[in-house]
Tab-separated table of C-alpha atoms in Angstrom:
chain	number	residue	atom	x	y	z
A	10	MET	CA	-18.852	-8.841	-19.053
A	11	ARG	CA	-17.866	-5.415	-20.234
A	12	GLN	CA	-18.510	-6.253	-23.940
A	13	SER	CA	-21.931	-7.782	-23.111
A	14	ILE	CA	-22.983	-4.616	-21.082
A	15	SER	CA	-21.853	-2.441	-24.047
A	16	HIS	CA	-23.646	-4.596	-26.534
A	17	LEU	CA	-26.853	-4.276	-24.439
A	18	LEU	CA	-26.607	-0.559	-24.086
A	19	LEU	CA	-26.236	-0.251	-27.835
A	20	ILE	CA	-29.140	-2.514	-28.587
A	21	THR	CA	-31.348	-0.597	-26.022
A	22	CYS	CA	-30.286	2.743	-27.816
A	23	ALA	CA	-31.163	1.330	-31.032
A	24	ILE	CA	-34.480	0.048	-30.093
A	25	ILE	CA	-35.437	3.200	-28.394
A	26	LEU	CA	-34.429	5.271	-31.382
A	27	PHE	CA	-36.431	2.887	-33.759
A	28	SER	CA	-39.316	3.115	-31.450
A	29	CYS	CA	-39.241	6.859	-31.610
A	30	LYS	CA	-39.353	6.760	-35.376
A	31	THR	CA	-42.262	4.276	-35.295
A	32	GLN	CA	-44.292	6.496	-33.158
A	33	PHE	CA	-43.688	9.381	-35.491
A	34	VAL	CA	-45.099	7.408	-38.446
A	35	GLN	CA	-48.086	6.473	-36.287
A	36	LYS	CA	-49.059	10.105	-35.687
A	37	SER	CA	-48.729	10.931	-39.286
A	38	TYR	CA	-51.099	8.330	-40.632
A	39	GLU	CA	-53.392	7.229	-37.798
A	40	ILE	CA	-56.224	9.748	-38.774
A	41	ASP	CA	-56.382	8.719	-42.411
A	42	ASN	CA	-55.298	5.242	-42.549
A	43	ILE	CA	-56.355	2.810	-39.690
A	44	SER	CA	-54.475	-0.043	-41.132
A	45	VAL	CA	-51.082	1.621	-40.699
A	46	SER	CA	-51.903	2.582	-37.074
A	47	GLU	CA	-52.926	-1.135	-36.399
A	48	GLU	CA	-49.655	-2.168	-38.065
A	49	VAL	CA	-47.653	0.155	-35.835
A	50	GLY	CA	-49.420	-1.035	-32.809
A	51	SER	CA	-48.313	-4.463	-33.638
A	52	MET	CA	-44.779	-3.299	-34.294
A	53	ASP	CA	-44.789	-1.594	-30.911
A	54	SER	CA	-45.681	-4.824	-29.117
A	55	THR	CA	-42.923	-6.524	-31.045
A	56	ILE	CA	-40.401	-3.972	-29.836
A	57	VAL	CA	-41.486	-4.333	-26.338
A	58	ALA	CA	-41.167	-8.083	-26.549
A	59	LEU	CA	-37.577	-7.649	-28.015
A	60	TYR	CA	-36.556	-4.959	-25.407
A	61	SER	CA	-37.890	-6.691	-22.198
A	62	PRO	CA	-35.346	-9.480	-21.992
A	63	TYR	CA	-32.399	-7.067	-22.594
A	64	LYS	CA	-33.775	-4.641	-20.018
A	65	ASN	CA	-34.111	-7.364	-17.452
A	66	ILE	CA	-30.599	-8.643	-17.994
A	67	LEU	CA	-29.145	-5.209	-18.037
A	68	GLU	CA	-30.953	-4.237	-14.655
A	69	LYS	CA	-29.953	-7.645	-13.241
A	70	ASP	CA	-26.344	-7.059	-13.898
A	71	MET	CA	-26.351	-3.426	-12.704
A	72	ASN	CA	-27.805	-4.531	-9.364
A	73	ARG	CA	-25.197	-7.324	-8.988
A	74	VAL	CA	-23.284	-6.906	-5.756
A	75	LEU	CA	-19.478	-6.816	-6.160
A	76	ALA	CA	-18.223	-6.184	-2.764
A	77	ILE	CA	-19.094	-4.834	0.787
A	78	ALA	CA	-17.681	-1.504	2.125
A	79	ASP	CA	-17.143	-0.942	5.746
A	80	ASN	CA	-17.609	2.820	5.383
A	81	GLU	CA	-19.029	5.185	2.840
A	82	LEU	CA	-16.191	6.328	0.467
A	83	VAL	CA	-16.260	10.044	-0.440
A	84	LYS	CA	-13.718	11.972	-2.322
A	85	ASP	CA	-11.879	14.793	-0.714
A	86	LYS	CA	-8.431	16.553	-0.694
A	87	PRO	CA	-5.537	16.283	0.000
A	88	GLU	CA	-6.493	12.550	0.524
A	89	SER	CA	-9.555	10.628	1.297
A	90	LEU	CA	-10.931	7.127	1.639
A	91	LEU	CA	-12.051	7.051	-1.836
A	92	THR	CA	-9.068	8.651	-3.555
A	93	ASN	CA	-6.798	6.357	-1.609
A	94	PHE	CA	-8.798	3.314	-2.535
A	95	LEU	CA	-8.841	4.143	-6.213
A	96	GLY	CA	-5.128	5.034	-6.295
A	97	ASP	CA	-4.096	1.852	-4.615
A	98	LEU	CA	-6.497	-0.206	-6.736
A	99	LEU	CA	-5.180	1.202	-9.958
A	100	LEU	CA	-1.547	0.569	-8.977
A	101	GLU	CA	-2.385	-3.097	-8.133
A	102	GLN	CA	-4.455	-3.594	-11.322
A	103	GLY	CA	-1.952	-1.769	-13.471
A	104	THR	CA	0.757	-4.213	-12.199
A	105	ASN	CA	-1.552	-7.195	-12.982
A	106	ILE	CA	-2.347	-5.946	-16.579
A	107	ALA	CA	1.252	-5.214	-17.380
A	108	LYS	CA	2.137	-8.734	-16.209
A	109	GLN	CA	-0.695	-10.241	-18.274
A	110	GLN	CA	0.305	-8.464	-21.380
A	111	ASP	CA	4.110	-8.945	-21.030
A	112	LEU	CA	4.849	-5.261	-20.930
A	113	ASN	CA	7.921	-5.845	-19.004
A	114	LEU	CA	7.329	-2.951	-16.580
A	115	VAL	CA	6.008	-2.475	-12.989
A	116	PRO	CA	4.013	0.891	-12.421
A	117	ASP	CA	5.638	2.969	-9.687
A	118	VAL	CA	2.769	5.488	-9.465
A	119	SER	CA	-0.898	5.675	-10.156
A	120	PHE	CA	-3.279	8.555	-10.757
A	121	PHE	CA	-7.126	9.087	-11.017
A	122	ASN	CA	-7.988	12.529	-12.208
A	123	TYR	CA	-10.229	14.014	-9.494
A	124	GLY	CA	-12.808	15.480	-11.940
A	125	GLY	CA	-13.166	11.888	-13.334
A	126	ILE	CA	-14.442	10.462	-10.077
A	127	ARG	CA	-18.098	11.348	-10.417
A	128	SER	CA	-19.756	9.873	-7.229
A	129	SER	CA	-19.097	8.293	-3.881
A	130	LEU	CA	-19.181	4.660	-2.988
A	131	PRO	CA	-21.899	3.645	-0.431
A	132	LYS	CA	-21.329	1.925	2.873
A	133	GLY	CA	-22.455	-1.753	2.505
A	134	GLU	CA	-23.215	-3.396	-0.770
A	135	ILE	CA	-21.348	-1.906	-3.824
A	136	THR	CA	-23.028	-2.805	-7.130
A	137	VAL	CA	-22.038	-2.737	-10.811
A	138	GLY	CA	-24.335	0.210	-11.055
A	139	ASN	CA	-22.349	2.121	-8.436
A	140	ILE	CA	-19.096	1.648	-10.403
A	141	PHE	CA	-20.861	2.929	-13.654
A	142	GLU	CA	-21.997	6.034	-11.618
A	143	LEU	CA	-18.504	6.404	-10.166
A	144	MET	CA	-16.679	6.005	-13.472
A	145	PRO	CA	-19.205	6.589	-16.444
A	146	PHE	CA	-16.474	7.111	-18.999
A	147	GLU	CA	-14.943	4.623	-21.402
A	148	ASN	CA	-11.373	5.522	-20.452
A	149	GLU	CA	-8.611	2.971	-20.997
A	150	MET	CA	-5.553	2.148	-18.711
A	151	VAL	CA	-2.339	3.566	-20.127
A	152	MET	CA	1.267	3.349	-18.847
A	153	LEU	CA	3.502	6.365	-19.127
A	154	GLN	CA	7.266	6.466	-18.607
A	155	LEU	CA	8.287	9.704	-17.117
A	156	ASN	CA	11.922	10.820	-16.093
A	157	GLY	CA	12.368	12.215	-12.652
A	158	LEU	CA	11.922	15.879	-13.554
A	159	GLN	CA	8.719	15.086	-15.416
A	160	MET	CA	7.485	13.110	-12.425
A	161	GLN	CA	8.264	16.052	-10.235
A	162	ALA	CA	6.361	18.527	-12.578
A	163	PHE	CA	3.339	16.055	-12.436
A	164	LEU	CA	3.402	15.844	-8.696
A	165	ASP	CA	3.687	19.688	-8.487
A	166	TYR	CA	0.416	19.693	-10.406
A	167	ILE	CA	-1.298	17.541	-7.869
A	168	ALA	CA	0.143	19.742	-5.045
A	169	ALA	CA	-1.133	22.904	-6.739
A	170	HIS	CA	-4.502	21.450	-6.906
A	171	GLY	CA	-4.596	20.600	-3.358
A	172	GLY	CA	-3.947	16.833	-3.546
A	173	GLY	CA	-5.758	13.982	-5.268
A	174	SER	CA	-5.929	10.313	-6.055
A	175	VAL	CA	-2.568	8.676	-6.201
A	176	GLY	CA	-1.006	5.304	-5.370
A	177	GLY	CA	2.678	4.684	-4.770
A	178	VAL	CA	3.467	8.202	-3.634
A	179	ASN	CA	4.150	9.955	-0.344
A	180	MET	CA	4.505	13.809	-0.458
A	181	LEU	CA	4.082	17.115	1.319
A	182	ILE	CA	2.432	20.192	-0.135
A	183	ASN	CA	4.500	23.269	0.349
A	184	ASP	CA	3.683	26.562	-1.490
A	185	ASP	CA	1.867	24.639	-4.201
A	186	LYS	CA	4.884	22.399	-4.728
A	187	ALA	CA	5.444	18.679	-4.053
A	188	THR	CA	8.204	18.330	-1.481
A	189	ASN	CA	9.823	15.395	0.428
A	190	VAL	CA	8.551	13.178	-2.362
A	191	LYS	CA	8.954	9.335	-1.915
A	192	ILE	CA	7.974	6.864	-4.514
A	193	GLY	CA	7.640	3.555	-2.900
A	194	GLU	CA	10.210	3.712	-0.185
A	195	GLN	CA	12.759	5.742	-2.139
A	196	THR	CA	13.282	9.502	-2.492
A	197	LEU	CA	12.277	10.810	-5.961
A	198	ASP	CA	15.486	10.564	-8.114
A	199	TYR	CA	15.669	13.106	-11.041
A	200	ASN	CA	18.026	10.783	-12.916
A	201	LYS	CA	15.683	7.924	-12.858
A	202	ASN	CA	12.678	6.866	-15.029
A	203	TYR	CA	9.255	5.892	-13.502
A	204	TRP	CA	6.127	4.308	-14.778
A	205	LEU	CA	2.825	6.028	-14.225
A	206	VAL	CA	-0.428	4.150	-14.694
A	207	THR	CA	-3.410	6.393	-15.337
A	208	ASN	CA	-6.118	6.798	-18.068
A	209	ASP	CA	-5.967	7.744	-21.712
A	210	TYR	CA	-7.794	11.057	-21.169
A	211	VAL	CA	-5.103	12.386	-18.775
A	212	ALA	CA	-2.306	10.911	-20.813
A	213	ALA	CA	-3.565	13.087	-23.650
A	214	GLY	CA	-3.265	16.210	-21.623
A	215	GLY	CA	-6.752	16.310	-20.212
A	216	ASP	CA	-7.562	18.263	-17.109
A	217	GLY	CA	-4.651	20.561	-17.647
A	218	LEU	CA	-2.083	17.832	-17.609
A	219	GLU	CA	-0.368	18.757	-20.787
A	220	MET	CA	2.997	17.905	-19.240
A	221	LEU	CA	2.127	14.203	-19.530
A	222	GLU	CA	2.209	14.427	-23.257
A	223	GLU	CA	5.879	14.853	-23.034
A	224	ASN	CA	6.499	11.367	-21.779
A	225	GLN	CA	9.348	8.954	-22.587
A	226	LYS	CA	7.156	6.153	-23.580
A	227	TYR	CA	3.417	5.580	-23.865
A	228	ILE	CA	1.669	2.186	-23.761
A	229	ASN	CA	-2.216	1.716	-24.086
A	230	SER	CA	-3.382	-1.527	-22.486
A	231	GLY	CA	-6.777	-1.235	-24.275
A	232	TYR	CA	-8.230	-2.289	-20.820
A	233	LYS	CA	-11.076	-0.141	-19.449
A	234	ILE	CA	-10.475	1.560	-16.181
A	235	ARG	CA	-14.117	0.657	-15.119
A	236	ASP	CA	-13.399	-2.985	-15.808
A	237	ALA	CA	-10.344	-2.830	-13.531
A	238	ILE	CA	-12.410	-1.517	-10.697
A	239	ILE	CA	-15.082	-4.185	-11.185
A	240	VAL	CA	-12.476	-7.081	-11.290
A	241	TYR	CA	-10.657	-5.851	-8.278
A	242	LEU	CA	-13.905	-5.764	-6.166
A	243	GLU	CA	-14.891	-9.176	-7.462
A	244	GLU	CA	-11.561	-10.721	-6.454
A	245	LEU	CA	-11.827	-8.902	-3.128
A	246	ASN	CA	-15.233	-10.439	-2.532
A	247	LYS	CA	-13.938	-13.902	-3.453
A	248	LYS	CA	-11.400	-13.572	-0.700
A	249	ASN	CA	-14.163	-12.648	1.665
A	250	GLU	CA	-12.484	-9.263	2.366
A	251	HIS	CA	-14.294	-5.884	2.570
A	252	VAL	CA	-13.567	-2.535	1.048
A	253	SER	CA	-11.708	-0.832	4.032
A	254	PRO	CA	-9.167	1.799	2.930
A	255	THR	CA	-7.482	4.129	5.304
A	256	LEU	CA	-6.147	7.658	5.540
A	257	ASP	CA	-2.324	7.197	5.548
A	258	GLY	CA	-0.932	10.713	5.022
A	259	ARG	CA	0.219	10.037	1.525
A	260	ILE	CA	-0.468	13.649	0.604
A	261	ARG	CA	-0.420	16.264	3.359
A	262	TYR	CA	0.387	19.936	3.938
A	263	GLU	CA	3.754	20.744	5.395
């Protein structure tokens, strides 16, 4: 599905660019050479005929309903329905992808960078188009292994920014630091290694997260974050379940 959408977008862009070029030729010659103008008119009709089926297919897929949400999901800090939903979704999908690709790991923590969440999700029908608006970037899912001190530094970043979108973590914010941190049900252990699932932009130090470049191990799954969201919603719908995240106090001020 992802490849077909990408191909349709590329074809659409190519057709639009070609169409613009054709119109330029038409303006240059229509005064002096009627035959060229007629030929271009015929070409324009051909372009429209070629473009229309792709346009219809693309619009149909963008309007495809993936799941139903019980409430509008809007991002906020320190936590929100949307950030909690995305954090839990990524942790679950990261676990599934790691298993499918025989990576021999289970993600402990997930993270969506707050600035990369570009829209809310509506109450009621959530479509493919909504997910493209939410996540317009071609970011890929990556797994980073961090030691306990590196994980603490990462969570301190989240605390200093007032919270964010995480899964697998429960923490307090005190003086811009992450305190009383639990990963899963266990207190953060500085002598232990943890797996973080996030996107390749963040893993490369984006959004001020340079500390993530100093990881123990890096694995790029090659799987698009947007696809992970779409697949998750499709599976939820197959089980006749709605999107209904809750506020659970995973990040809160002390």
